[in-house]
Coordinates of C-alpha atoms in Angstrom, one line a residue:
M1 CA 140.5 88.5 151.0
E2 CA 143.0 89.5 153.7
I3 CA 142.0 92.3 155.9
N4 CA 144.5 94.9 157.0
K5 CA 144.0 95.0 160.8
N6 CA 145.9 98.3 161.1
M7 CA 143.1 100.1 159.3
F8 CA 140.9 99.4 162.4
K9 CA 143.4 100.5 165.0
P10 CA 142.5 103.8 166.6
D11 CA 144.9 106.7 165.6
T12 CA 145.3 110.3 166.7
E13 CA 142.5 111.5 164.4
V14 CA 140.1 108.9 165.8
K15 CA 140.9 110.1 169.4
K16 CA 140.4 113.7 168.4
V17 CA 137.0 112.9 166.8
T18 CA 136.0 110.8 169.9
L19 CA 136.9 113.6 172.3
F20 CA 135.3 116.3 170.1
A21 CA 132.1 114.2 169.7
S22 CA 132.0 113.5 173.5
F23 CA 132.4 117.2 174.2
I24 CA 129.6 118.2 171.8
I25 CA 127.3 115.6 173.2
I26 CA 127.9 116.4 176.9
L27 CA 127.5 120.1 176.1
S28 CA 124.2 119.4 174.4
I29 CA 123.0 117.3 177.3
L30 CA 123.9 120.0 179.8
L31 CA 122.3 122.7 177.6
V32 CA 119.1 120.6 177.1
G33 CA 119.0 119.6 180.7
S34 CA 119.3 123.2 181.9
I35 CA 116.6 124.4 179.5
S36 CA 114.4 121.4 180.5
Y37 CA 114.9 122.1 184.2
I38 CA 114.0 125.8 183.8
I39 CA 110.9 124.9 181.7
T40 CA 109.9 122.1 184.1
E41 CA 110.3 124.4 187.1
K42 CA 108.1 127.0 185.6
E43 CA 105.4 124.5 184.6
V44 CA 105.6 122.8 187.9
V45 CA 105.0 126.1 189.8
N46 CA 102.2 127.0 187.4
K47 CA 100.6 123.6 187.9
L48 CA 101.1 123.8 191.6
K49 CA 99.3 127.2 191.8
S50 CA 96.5 126.3 189.4
K51 CA 95.7 122.7 190.3
D52 CA 97.9 120.9 192.8
L53 CA 97.4 123.2 195.8
A54 CA 93.6 123.0 195.4
T55 CA 93.9 119.2 195.0
I56 CA 95.9 119.0 198.3
A57 CA 93.5 121.2 200.1
D58 CA 90.5 119.3 198.7
A59 CA 92.1 116.0 199.8
I60 CA 92.7 117.2 203.3
S61 CA 89.3 118.8 203.6
S62 CA 87.7 115.6 202.4
K63 CA 89.4 113.7 205.2
I64 CA 88.3 116.3 207.8
D65 CA 84.8 116.5 206.4
G66 CA 84.6 112.7 206.4
R67 CA 85.6 112.6 210.0
I68 CA 83.0 115.2 211.0
Q69 CA 80.2 113.9 208.8
R70 CA 80.7 110.4 210.2
A71 CA 80.2 111.8 213.7
Q72 CA 77.2 113.8 212.5
E73 CA 75.6 110.6 211.0
T74 CA 76.3 108.7 214.2
S75 CA 74.7 111.5 216.3
L76 CA 71.6 111.5 214.0
I77 CA 71.4 107.7 214.4
L78 CA 71.3 108.1 218.2
A79 CA 68.7 110.9 217.9
Q80 CA 66.4 108.9 215.7
D81 CA 66.7 105.6 217.8
P82 CA 63.0 104.7 218.6
E83 CA 63.9 102.9 221.8
M84 CA 66.0 105.8 223.1
M85 CA 63.2 108.3 222.3
H86 CA 60.6 106.1 224.1
W87 CA 63.0 105.9 227.1
V88 CA 63.4 109.7 227.2
V89 CA 59.6 110.3 226.8
N90 CA 58.9 108.0 229.7
G91 CA 61.2 109.9 232.0
E92 CA 64.0 107.4 231.9
R93 CA 62.2 105.0 234.2
D94 CA 62.2 101.8 232.1
I95 CA 65.3 99.9 233.4
V96 CA 65.4 97.5 230.4
Q97 CA 65.3 100.3 227.9
Q98 CA 67.8 102.2 230.0
N99 CA 70.3 99.3 229.9
N100 CA 69.9 99.0 226.1
V101 CA 70.3 102.7 225.5
L102 CA 73.3 103.1 227.7
Q103 CA 74.9 99.9 226.2
R104 CA 74.4 101.4 222.7
I105 CA 76.1 104.7 223.4
S106 CA 78.9 102.9 225.3
Q107 CA 79.5 100.7 222.2
L108 CA 79.7 103.8 220.0
T109 CA 82.6 105.2 222.1
S110 CA 84.5 101.9 222.3
G111 CA 83.9 100.7 218.8
M112 CA 83.9 103.8 216.6
D113 CA 86.9 105.8 217.9
Y114 CA 85.0 108.5 219.7
S115 CA 86.1 110.0 223.0
N116 CA 82.7 110.0 224.5
S117 CA 78.9 109.7 223.7
F118 CA 76.0 111.1 225.6
V119 CA 72.3 111.8 225.8
V120 CA 70.9 114.8 227.7
S121 CA 67.1 114.8 228.4
N122 CA 65.2 118.1 228.0
L123 CA 62.5 116.6 230.2
T124 CA 64.6 115.7 233.2
G125 CA 67.8 117.6 232.5
H126 CA 69.9 114.4 233.2
Y127 CA 73.2 114.2 231.4
W128 CA 73.9 110.5 230.7
T129 CA 77.4 109.4 229.5
E130 CA 78.8 106.3 227.8
T131 CA 79.8 105.1 231.3
G132 CA 76.1 104.6 232.2
Q133 CA 76.2 107.4 234.8
I134 CA 74.4 110.7 235.3
I135 CA 77.3 113.2 235.5
D136 CA 75.2 116.4 235.6
T137 CA 71.7 117.8 235.7
M138 CA 71.2 120.8 233.3
S139 CA 70.5 124.2 234.9
P140 CA 69.9 127.4 233.0
T141 CA 71.9 129.3 235.7
D142 CA 75.0 127.0 235.4
P143 CA 77.5 128.6 232.9
D144 CA 78.9 125.2 232.1
D145 CA 75.4 124.1 230.8
Q146 CA 74.9 127.0 228.5
W147 CA 75.9 124.9 225.5
F148 CA 72.8 122.8 226.1
Y149 CA 70.4 125.8 226.0
R150 CA 72.2 127.4 223.0
T151 CA 71.8 124.2 221.0
L152 CA 68.1 124.0 221.9
A153 CA 67.5 127.6 221.0
A154 CA 69.4 127.3 217.6
K155 CA 66.8 124.7 216.5
Q156 CA 69.4 123.0 214.2
R157 CA 69.1 119.3 213.7
V158 CA 72.8 118.8 213.9
S159 CA 75.4 121.3 215.3
I160 CA 79.1 121.4 216.2
D161 CA 80.3 122.8 219.5
I162 CA 83.8 123.1 220.9
D163 CA 83.5 123.3 224.7
Y164 CA 85.4 122.6 227.9
N165 CA 83.5 120.0 229.9
Q166 CA 83.9 120.5 233.6
E167 CA 82.7 117.0 234.5
R168 CA 85.0 115.3 232.0
K169 CA 88.0 117.7 232.6
D170 CA 88.8 118.1 228.9
T171 CA 87.9 120.2 225.9
F172 CA 85.9 118.4 223.2
V173 CA 84.6 118.8 219.7
F174 CA 80.9 117.9 220.4
I175 CA 78.6 116.8 217.5
N176 CA 75.1 117.5 218.9
A177 CA 71.9 116.2 217.4
I178 CA 68.4 117.2 218.5
M179 CA 66.0 114.3 219.3
G180 CA 62.4 114.8 218.2
D181 CA 60.9 118.0 216.8
V182 CA 63.4 120.8 216.8
N183 CA 60.7 123.1 218.0
K184 CA 59.8 120.8 220.9
P185 CA 63.0 118.8 221.5
L186 CA 63.0 115.7 223.7
A187 CA 66.8 115.6 224.2
I188 CA 70.2 116.3 222.8
T189 CA 72.4 113.3 222.0
G190 CA 75.7 112.9 220.1
V191 CA 79.3 112.1 220.3
G192 CA 82.5 113.9 221.3
L193 CA 86.0 114.0 220.0
S194 CA 88.8 115.1 222.3
L195 CA 90.4 118.3 221.1
K196 CA 93.8 116.7 221.7
E197 CA 92.9 113.6 219.8
F198 CA 91.4 115.7 216.9
S199 CA 94.7 117.7 216.7
R200 CA 96.6 114.4 216.5
H201 CA 94.4 113.5 213.5
F202 CA 95.3 116.9 212.0
E203 CA 99.0 116.0 212.4
A204 CA 98.3 113.0 210.2
F205 CA 96.6 115.2 207.5
K206 CA 99.7 117.4 207.1
Y207 CA 101.4 117.8 203.8
G208 CA 105.2 117.9 204.4
E209 CA 107.2 118.4 207.6
N210 CA 106.9 122.2 208.1
S211 CA 103.3 122.7 206.9
H212 CA 100.5 123.9 209.2
L213 CA 96.7 123.2 209.2
W214 CA 94.2 125.5 210.8
L215 CA 90.4 125.4 211.0
I216 CA 89.2 129.0 211.5
D217 CA 85.9 130.8 211.6
K218 CA 85.0 133.9 209.6
E219 CA 86.8 136.2 212.0
G220 CA 90.0 134.3 211.8
N221 CA 89.9 132.6 215.2
I222 CA 91.7 129.2 215.2
Y223 CA 89.5 126.4 216.5
L224 CA 91.6 123.4 215.6
S225 CA 95.3 123.0 214.5
N226 CA 97.8 120.3 214.1
D227 CA 99.8 122.2 216.8
L228 CA 97.8 122.3 220.1
S229 CA 99.5 125.6 221.0
H230 CA 97.8 127.3 218.1
N231 CA 94.3 126.4 219.3
G232 CA 92.3 129.5 220.5
R233 CA 94.6 132.0 218.9
H234 CA 94.0 134.3 215.9
V235 CA 95.5 133.3 212.6
I236 CA 97.1 136.8 212.3
D237 CA 99.6 135.6 215.0
F238 CA 101.2 133.3 212.4
L239 CA 100.6 135.0 209.0
P240 CA 101.5 138.5 207.6
K241 CA 98.8 141.0 208.2
E242 CA 98.3 141.7 204.5
V243 CA 97.9 138.0 203.7
T244 CA 95.4 137.6 206.6
K245 CA 93.3 140.5 205.5
A246 CA 93.3 139.3 201.9
F247 CA 91.9 135.8 202.5
L248 CA 89.5 136.9 205.3
A249 CA 87.9 139.4 202.8
T250 CA 87.0 136.5 200.5
M251 CA 85.6 134.1 203.1
D252 CA 82.0 135.0 202.4
Q253 CA 82.4 133.8 198.8
E254 CA 82.8 130.2 200.0
I255 CA 85.4 129.3 197.3
S256 CA 88.9 128.0 197.5
S257 CA 91.8 130.4 196.9
N258 CA 95.6 130.3 197.2
Q259 CA 98.2 133.0 197.8
E260 CA 102.0 133.0 198.0
Y261 CA 104.2 135.1 200.3
K262 CA 107.7 135.1 201.8
N263 CA 108.2 134.2 205.5
N264 CA 110.7 135.7 207.9
Q265 CA 113.4 133.5 206.4
G266 CA 112.8 134.8 202.9
Q267 CA 111.3 131.4 201.8
L268 CA 108.3 131.3 199.5
V269 CA 105.2 129.9 201.2
D270 CA 101.9 128.8 199.6
L271 CA 98.6 129.4 201.6
I272 CA 95.5 127.6 200.5
S273 CA 92.0 128.4 201.9
Y274 CA 89.3 125.8 201.4
P275 CA 85.7 125.8 202.8
L276 CA 84.5 122.8 204.6
A277 CA 81.2 121.3 203.4
S278 CA 80.2 119.9 206.9
T279 CA 80.7 123.2 208.8
D280 CA 80.9 127.0 208.2
W281 CA 84.6 126.8 209.0
L282 CA 87.5 127.4 206.6
L283 CA 90.5 125.1 206.2
L284 CA 93.8 126.9 205.9
V285 CA 96.9 124.9 204.7
E286 CA 100.3 126.6 204.8
I287 CA 103.0 124.7 202.8
P288 CA 106.6 125.9 202.2
R289 CA 107.2 126.0 198.5
N290 CA 110.5 124.0 198.9
E291 CA 108.5 121.0 200.1
T292 CA 106.0 120.9 197.2
V293 CA 108.7 121.2 194.5
A294 CA 111.5 119.4 196.3
F295 CA 111.7 116.8 193.5
L296 CA 113.1 119.5 191.2
N297 CA 116.4 119.2 193.2
T298 CA 116.3 115.5 192.4
I299 CA 115.8 116.4 188.7
K300 CA 118.8 118.7 188.8
L301 CA 121.0 116.1 190.4
N302 CA 119.8 113.4 188.1
T303 CA 120.6 115.6 185.0
L304 CA 124.2 116.1 186.2
L305 CA 124.7 112.4 186.9
A306 CA 123.1 111.5 183.6
S307 CA 125.5 113.9 181.8
I308 CA 128.5 112.2 183.5
I309 CA 127.3 108.7 182.8
V310 CA 126.6 109.6 179.1
L311 CA 130.0 111.2 178.7
V312 CA 131.8 108.1 180.1
S313 CA 129.5 105.7 178.1
I314 CA 130.0 107.5 174.8
T315 CA 133.7 107.7 175.2
F316 CA 133.9 103.9 175.8
F317 CA 131.5 103.4 173.0
F318 CA 133.6 105.3 170.4
I319 CA 136.7 103.4 171.6
F320 CA 134.9 100.1 171.2
V321 CA 133.6 101.0 167.8
S322 CA 136.9 102.1 166.5
R323 CA 138.8 99.0 167.8
N324 CA 136.4 96.1 167.5
L325 CA 133.6 96.6 164.9
T326 CA 135.0 96.0 161.4
D327 CA 131.7 96.0 159.6
P328 CA 129.1 98.0 161.6
Y329 CA 126.7 98.3 158.7
K330 CA 126.6 94.5 158.3
K331 CA 126.0 94.1 162.0
A332 CA 123.2 96.6 161.8
L333 CA 121.6 94.7 158.9
Q334 CA 121.8 91.4 160.8
L335 CA 120.3 92.9 163.9
N336 CA 117.5 94.5 161.9
Q337 CA 116.8 91.2 160.2
Q338 CA 116.6 89.5 163.6
L339 CA 114.2 92.1 164.9
E340 CA 112.0 91.8 161.8
E341 CA 111.8 88.0 162.2
Q342 CA 110.9 88.4 165.9
V343 CA 108.2 91.0 165.0
A344 CA 106.8 88.8 162.3
A345 CA 106.7 85.8 164.6
R346 CA 104.9 87.8 167.3
T347 CA 102.5 89.3 164.8
Q348 CA 101.6 85.8 163.6
E349 CA 101.1 84.6 167.1
L350 CA 98.8 87.6 168.0
S351 CA 96.9 87.1 164.7
E352 CA 96.2 83.5 165.5
K353 CA 95.1 84.3 169.1
N354 CA 92.9 87.1 167.8
Q355 CA 91.3 84.8 165.3
K356 CA 90.5 82.2 167.9
L357 CA 89.0 84.9 170.1
M358 CA 86.9 86.2 167.2
D359 CA 85.7 82.7 166.4
S360 CA 84.7 82.2 170.0
I361 CA 82.8 85.5 170.1
D362 CA 81.1 84.7 166.7
Y363 CA 80.0 81.4 168.1
A364 CA 78.6 83.2 171.2
K365 CA 76.7 85.5 168.9
R366 CA 75.0 82.5 167.3
I367 CA 74.1 81.0 170.6
Q368 CA 72.7 84.3 171.8
E369 CA 70.6 84.8 168.6
A370 CA 69.4 81.2 169.0
I371 CA 67.8 81.8 172.4
L372 CA 66.1 85.0 171.3
P373 CA 62.5 84.7 169.7
S374 CA 62.7 84.1 165.9
N375 CA 61.2 86.3 163.3
H376 CA 58.6 83.6 162.5
K377 CA 57.5 83.3 166.2
L378 CA 57.1 87.1 166.5
N379 CA 55.1 87.1 163.3
T380 CA 52.5 84.8 164.9
F381 CA 52.3 86.9 168.1
F382 CA 51.4 90.4 166.7
K383 CA 49.2 92.0 164.1
D384 CA 52.1 94.2 163.2
Y385 CA 55.5 94.9 164.8
F386 CA 59.1 96.0 164.3
L387 CA 62.3 95.1 166.2
L388 CA 65.5 97.1 166.3
W389 CA 68.2 95.1 168.0
K390 CA 71.8 96.6 167.7
P391 CA 74.4 95.2 170.1
K392 CA 77.4 97.6 170.5
D393 CA 79.7 94.6 169.8
L394 CA 79.1 91.2 168.2
V395 CA 77.1 90.2 171.2
G396 CA 75.5 92.4 173.8
G397 CA 73.6 92.8 177.1
D398 CA 70.2 93.7 175.5
F399 CA 67.6 91.0 174.9
Y400 CA 64.0 90.5 174.0
W401 CA 61.9 87.5 175.2
S402 CA 58.5 86.0 174.8
K403 CA 56.5 83.0 176.0
R404 CA 53.1 82.0 174.7
F405 CA 50.3 80.2 176.7
D406 CA 47.7 79.3 174.1
K407 CA 46.1 82.7 173.3
E408 CA 48.0 84.5 176.2
L409 CA 51.4 86.0 175.7
L410 CA 54.3 87.4 177.7
I411 CA 56.7 89.8 176.0
A412 CA 59.7 91.5 177.4
V413 CA 62.6 93.8 176.5
G414 CA 65.6 94.0 178.9
D415 CA 69.0 95.6 179.3
C416 CA 71.6 93.6 181.4
T417 CA 74.7 95.1 183.0
G418 CA 77.5 95.9 180.5
H419 CA 77.8 94.9 176.8
G420 CA 79.9 92.5 174.8
V421 CA 80.6 89.0 176.2
P422 CA 79.8 89.9 179.9
G423 CA 76.5 91.4 178.9
A424 CA 75.6 88.4 176.7
L425 CA 76.3 86.0 179.6
M426 CA 73.8 88.0 181.7
T427 CA 71.2 87.8 179.0
M428 CA 71.5 84.0 178.9
I429 CA 71.2 83.8 182.7
T430 CA 68.1 86.1 182.6
I431 CA 66.3 84.3 179.8
S432 CA 66.9 80.9 181.4
V433 CA 65.5 82.2 184.7
L434 CA 62.5 83.8 182.9
N435 CA 61.7 80.5 181.2
Q436 CA 61.7 78.8 184.6
I437 CA 59.5 81.2 186.6
A438 CA 57.0 82.2 183.9
D439 CA 54.3 79.5 184.1
E440 CA 50.6 79.1 184.2
E441 CA 50.4 80.3 187.8
T442 CA 52.5 83.5 187.3
K443 CA 51.8 84.5 183.7
A444 CA 49.1 87.0 184.5
D445 CA 51.2 88.7 187.2
P446 CA 54.3 90.4 185.6
A447 CA 55.1 92.1 188.9
N448 CA 55.4 88.8 190.6
I449 CA 57.6 87.4 187.8
L450 CA 59.9 90.4 188.2
Q451 CA 60.0 89.9 192.0
K452 CA 61.0 86.2 191.5
L453 CA 63.5 87.2 188.8
N454 CA 65.1 89.7 191.3
I455 CA 65.4 86.9 193.9
F456 CA 66.8 84.4 191.4
I457 CA 69.4 86.8 190.0
K458 CA 70.6 87.9 193.5
E459 CA 70.9 84.3 194.6
T460 CA 72.5 83.0 191.4
L461 CA 75.2 85.8 191.5
N462 CA 75.6 85.8 195.3
Q463 CA 74.5 89.4 195.5
E464 CA 72.4 89.2 198.6
T465 CA 74.7 91.3 200.8
K466 CA 76.7 94.5 200.3
E467 CA 79.9 92.5 200.6
A468 CA 79.1 90.7 197.2
L469 CA 82.0 90.4 194.8
T470 CA 79.8 91.6 191.9
D471 CA 77.0 94.0 191.4
D472 CA 75.2 93.0 188.2
G473 CA 71.6 93.1 187.2
L474 CA 69.2 94.4 184.5
D475 CA 66.4 96.8 183.6
I476 CA 63.3 95.2 182.0
G477 CA 59.8 96.0 180.8
L478 CA 57.4 93.0 180.9
C479 CA 53.9 92.8 179.2
Y480 CA 51.2 90.2 179.6
F481 CA 48.4 90.0 177.0
N482 CA 45.4 87.9 177.8
G483 CA 44.5 87.2 174.2
E484 CA 41.4 89.4 174.2
D485 CA 41.4 93.1 175.3
T486 CA 43.6 93.4 178.4
M487 CA 47.3 93.9 179.0
V488 CA 49.3 94.1 182.2
F489 CA 52.6 95.9 182.4
A490 CA 55.4 95.8 185.0
G491 CA 58.7 97.5 184.7
A492 CA 62.1 97.7 186.5
K493 CA 63.5 101.1 185.4
S494 CA 61.8 100.6 182.1
S495 CA 58.8 102.4 180.6
L496 CA 56.0 101.4 178.2
Y497 CA 55.0 104.0 175.5
I498 CA 51.4 103.7 174.3
K499 CA 50.1 105.5 171.2
A500 CA 46.3 105.5 170.8
N501 CA 44.8 107.9 168.2
E502 CA 46.3 111.3 168.8
N503 CA 47.4 110.7 172.4
I504 CA 50.6 109.2 173.7
Q505 CA 50.8 107.7 177.2
I506 CA 53.9 106.7 179.2
I507 CA 53.6 104.0 181.8
K508 CA 56.7 104.2 184.0
G509 CA 58.1 101.2 185.7
D510 CA 59.4 101.0 189.2
K511 CA 62.6 102.8 190.1
K512 CA 64.5 99.6 191.3
S513 CA 66.4 97.5 188.8
I514 CA 66.6 93.7 189.0
G515 CA 69.3 91.8 190.9
Y516 CA 71.6 94.6 192.0
V517 CA 73.0 94.7 195.5
R518 CA 71.1 97.9 196.3
T519 CA 67.7 96.3 195.3
E520 CA 66.1 94.7 198.3
K521 CA 65.4 91.0 197.9
D522 CA 61.8 91.4 198.9
Y523 CA 61.2 94.5 196.7
Y524 CA 57.7 94.5 195.2
Y525 CA 57.1 95.6 191.6
T526 CA 53.9 97.2 190.4
N527 CA 51.3 95.9 187.8
H528 CA 49.7 98.4 185.5
T529 CA 46.5 96.9 183.9
L530 CA 45.5 98.4 180.5
E531 CA 42.5 97.9 178.3
I532 CA 43.5 97.4 174.7
K533 CA 41.6 99.3 172.0
P534 CA 41.9 98.5 168.3
G535 CA 44.9 100.2 166.7
T536 CA 46.7 100.8 169.9
L537 CA 50.5 100.8 169.5
F538 CA 53.0 99.8 172.2
Y539 CA 56.7 100.7 172.3
L540 CA 59.5 99.2 174.6
T541 CA 63.1 100.5 174.5
T542 CA 66.3 100.1 176.4
D543 CA 68.3 103.2 177.5
G544 CA 70.9 102.6 174.7
F545 CA 68.6 104.3 172.2
L546 CA 67.7 107.2 174.5
D547 CA 71.3 107.8 175.8
Q548 CA 73.0 107.6 172.3
N549 CA 75.0 110.8 171.9
G550 CA 75.0 112.8 168.7
G551 CA 73.9 116.1 167.1
S552 CA 75.9 119.3 167.0
N553 CA 76.5 119.2 170.8
A554 CA 77.0 115.5 171.2
N555 CA 73.9 115.4 173.6
S556 CA 71.8 112.3 174.3
F557 CA 69.0 111.4 171.9
G558 CA 66.5 111.6 174.8
K559 CA 62.9 110.8 175.4
K560 CA 61.6 114.0 173.7
R561 CA 63.0 113.0 170.3
F562 CA 61.9 109.4 170.9
I563 CA 58.3 110.6 171.4
E564 CA 58.5 112.9 168.4
I565 CA 59.4 109.9 166.2
I566 CA 56.3 108.1 167.5
N567 CA 54.0 111.1 166.9
G568 CA 55.5 111.7 163.4
S569 CA 55.3 108.1 162.1
Y570 CA 52.5 106.3 164.0
Q571 CA 50.2 106.3 161.0
K572 CA 52.7 104.2 159.0
D573 CA 52.8 100.4 159.3
L574 CA 55.1 99.4 162.2
S575 CA 57.4 97.7 159.7
E576 CA 57.9 101.1 158.0
Q577 CA 58.2 102.8 161.4
G578 CA 61.2 100.6 162.2
K579 CA 63.0 102.1 159.2
V580 CA 62.1 105.6 160.4
F581 CA 63.5 104.9 163.9
L582 CA 66.8 103.4 162.5
N583 CA 67.3 106.3 160.1
E584 CA 66.6 109.0 162.7
L585 CA 69.1 107.3 165.0
L586 CA 71.8 107.0 162.4
N587 CA 71.3 110.6 161.2
Y588 CA 71.5 111.8 164.8
M589 CA 74.7 109.8 165.6
G590 CA 76.6 111.2 162.6
D591 CA 80.2 110.4 163.2
E592 CA 79.7 109.4 166.8
S593 CA 80.3 105.7 167.7
Q594 CA 77.6 103.6 169.2
R595 CA 78.0 103.9 173.0
D596 CA 75.7 101.0 174.3
D597 CA 73.5 98.2 173.1
I598 CA 70.3 99.3 171.5
T599 CA 66.9 97.6 171.4
V600 CA 63.5 99.0 170.4
M601 CA 60.3 96.9 170.0
A602 CA 57.0 98.1 168.8
F603 CA 53.8 96.0 168.4
T604 CA 50.1 96.0 168.1
F605 CA 47.8 93.0 168.9
D606 CA 45.2 91.2 166.8
L607 CA 43.7 87.7 166.9
F608 CA 46.3 84.9 167.6
G609 CA 46.8 81.9 165.4
R610 CA 47.4 83.5 162.0
E611 CA 50.1 81.6 160.2
E612 CA 50.5 83.8 157.1
E613 CA 53.9 85.5 156.7
S614 CA 54.0 89.2 156.2
C615 CA 56.9 91.6 155.6
R616 CA 58.6 92.6 158.8
Y617 CA 61.5 95.0 159.4
I618 CA 64.0 93.5 161.8
E619 CA 67.4 95.1 162.4
K620 CA 70.1 92.8 163.9
S621 CA 73.7 93.7 163.8

């Protein structure tokens, strides 16, 4: 079939349609852009007032607080230094101690970005500096020394003082710490920050080119500013009287606030007041509005440029369509078919990768279940028991473990870091280590086993220092049964619940977990020795059961409900209690998803060696 090429040549009507369509589109873009700009400007200003200004002030105050708090901590370290205290008490006569003390305060100045450091004895009055020299002897009649006696009289462990030091010929922000009893101080020690240097730090904290930062007291006096010329003046010299009175009236409330006003040039300015946690000062941040919303000008310009680009692009597009595309519908179908084929191919690829991943995880699940004690083995250990083991995913970080020594038995329930595959890897490492360190020598000492486990985990994962790349570990409760009438329990952030007759007893484990960086390598765990009476029930659980959220307010299940289940069902067989625990948990969860791995084990002891199989309730999922 011969195609008439003239039918695809643009004519006057096509040009008219092209121009009209372009005009309508560009008009729509301008209209939408203008409306969007107005709405955006309104929302930006609302967000600025309600959130962003407070966030800016919080960020700046955090930096300032951090600087001051670091200096406070350094001053306290000096004040609590045993060797320095001994040197002061002995009248500064020990030369060896003197050299060590002076070297220490000198290193603080050179190594931690302080202008100076010092120690002033209340016994001798000597003012020692980081240079190792006595630059002054305190005298109650010397006006320059009144800071010393004010600090002693205030009886505050740490205080901040801004003072001109005649001997140093500069004004400093001094962080003073009292050595010894505040009622009978031995000395005052601390560090100093040059006011000029601190103002330079303020300059770095500024938000925008024309903003100002002021640290003021409750009367409005400026102690520190990013502009040195403002220091020592009153804030009313730089702000309208009405604005100054308004925020000074709210200072006692110790809350952040923000106001807006127009400066002498008629520009809107935002003023944020924010209390400092480290002092009783108030941070004032003055930011011109045009600096915080400057990006709106960019939006306006971009909208205009976008309109021009779209107009030109659409014009060329219509011309191209009218001249070159003879069958746009067919082209669209071909393009759609290509896209569908690409999507189908990618979907198939993702499906295959997902299947391989699920196969690997399923195999990991079988491996994890294989290293856990079997139902048959648990049946031979206890007179009665139940086990509720519910990983959040196919595999998890919760585990239970046992090891038998003739009539004696070790049984544990643990919760490793995380869940899923990472948690499962931690359980395999932990079980392997437990199998190694639990032997004839250590079996009767669960606390010793936990101590060795802590050492092995920290060494295995290279978590012996704070610079470790990982920080993983576990919580665990470990019980030893001697086969007769005695049990020993040790726990690492895990408790043992005991139900005997009408009473319930909770044996709390130690507060340190196993293996984490913050747990000391030589940390000692505690043994709790218990005499077992006939019918006594024991319960071990991980925090996944207690922390599961649910109910009308999505609160955690909690220990109180856990104990209520025990008190309400303890007269049943443990195999029946397991069903009660599971049903109570599921009813409480409702539509909430499981948030962590869950393990609960309950058991009671009888004579070992029975081989008969009895009905046991075990939940594994």
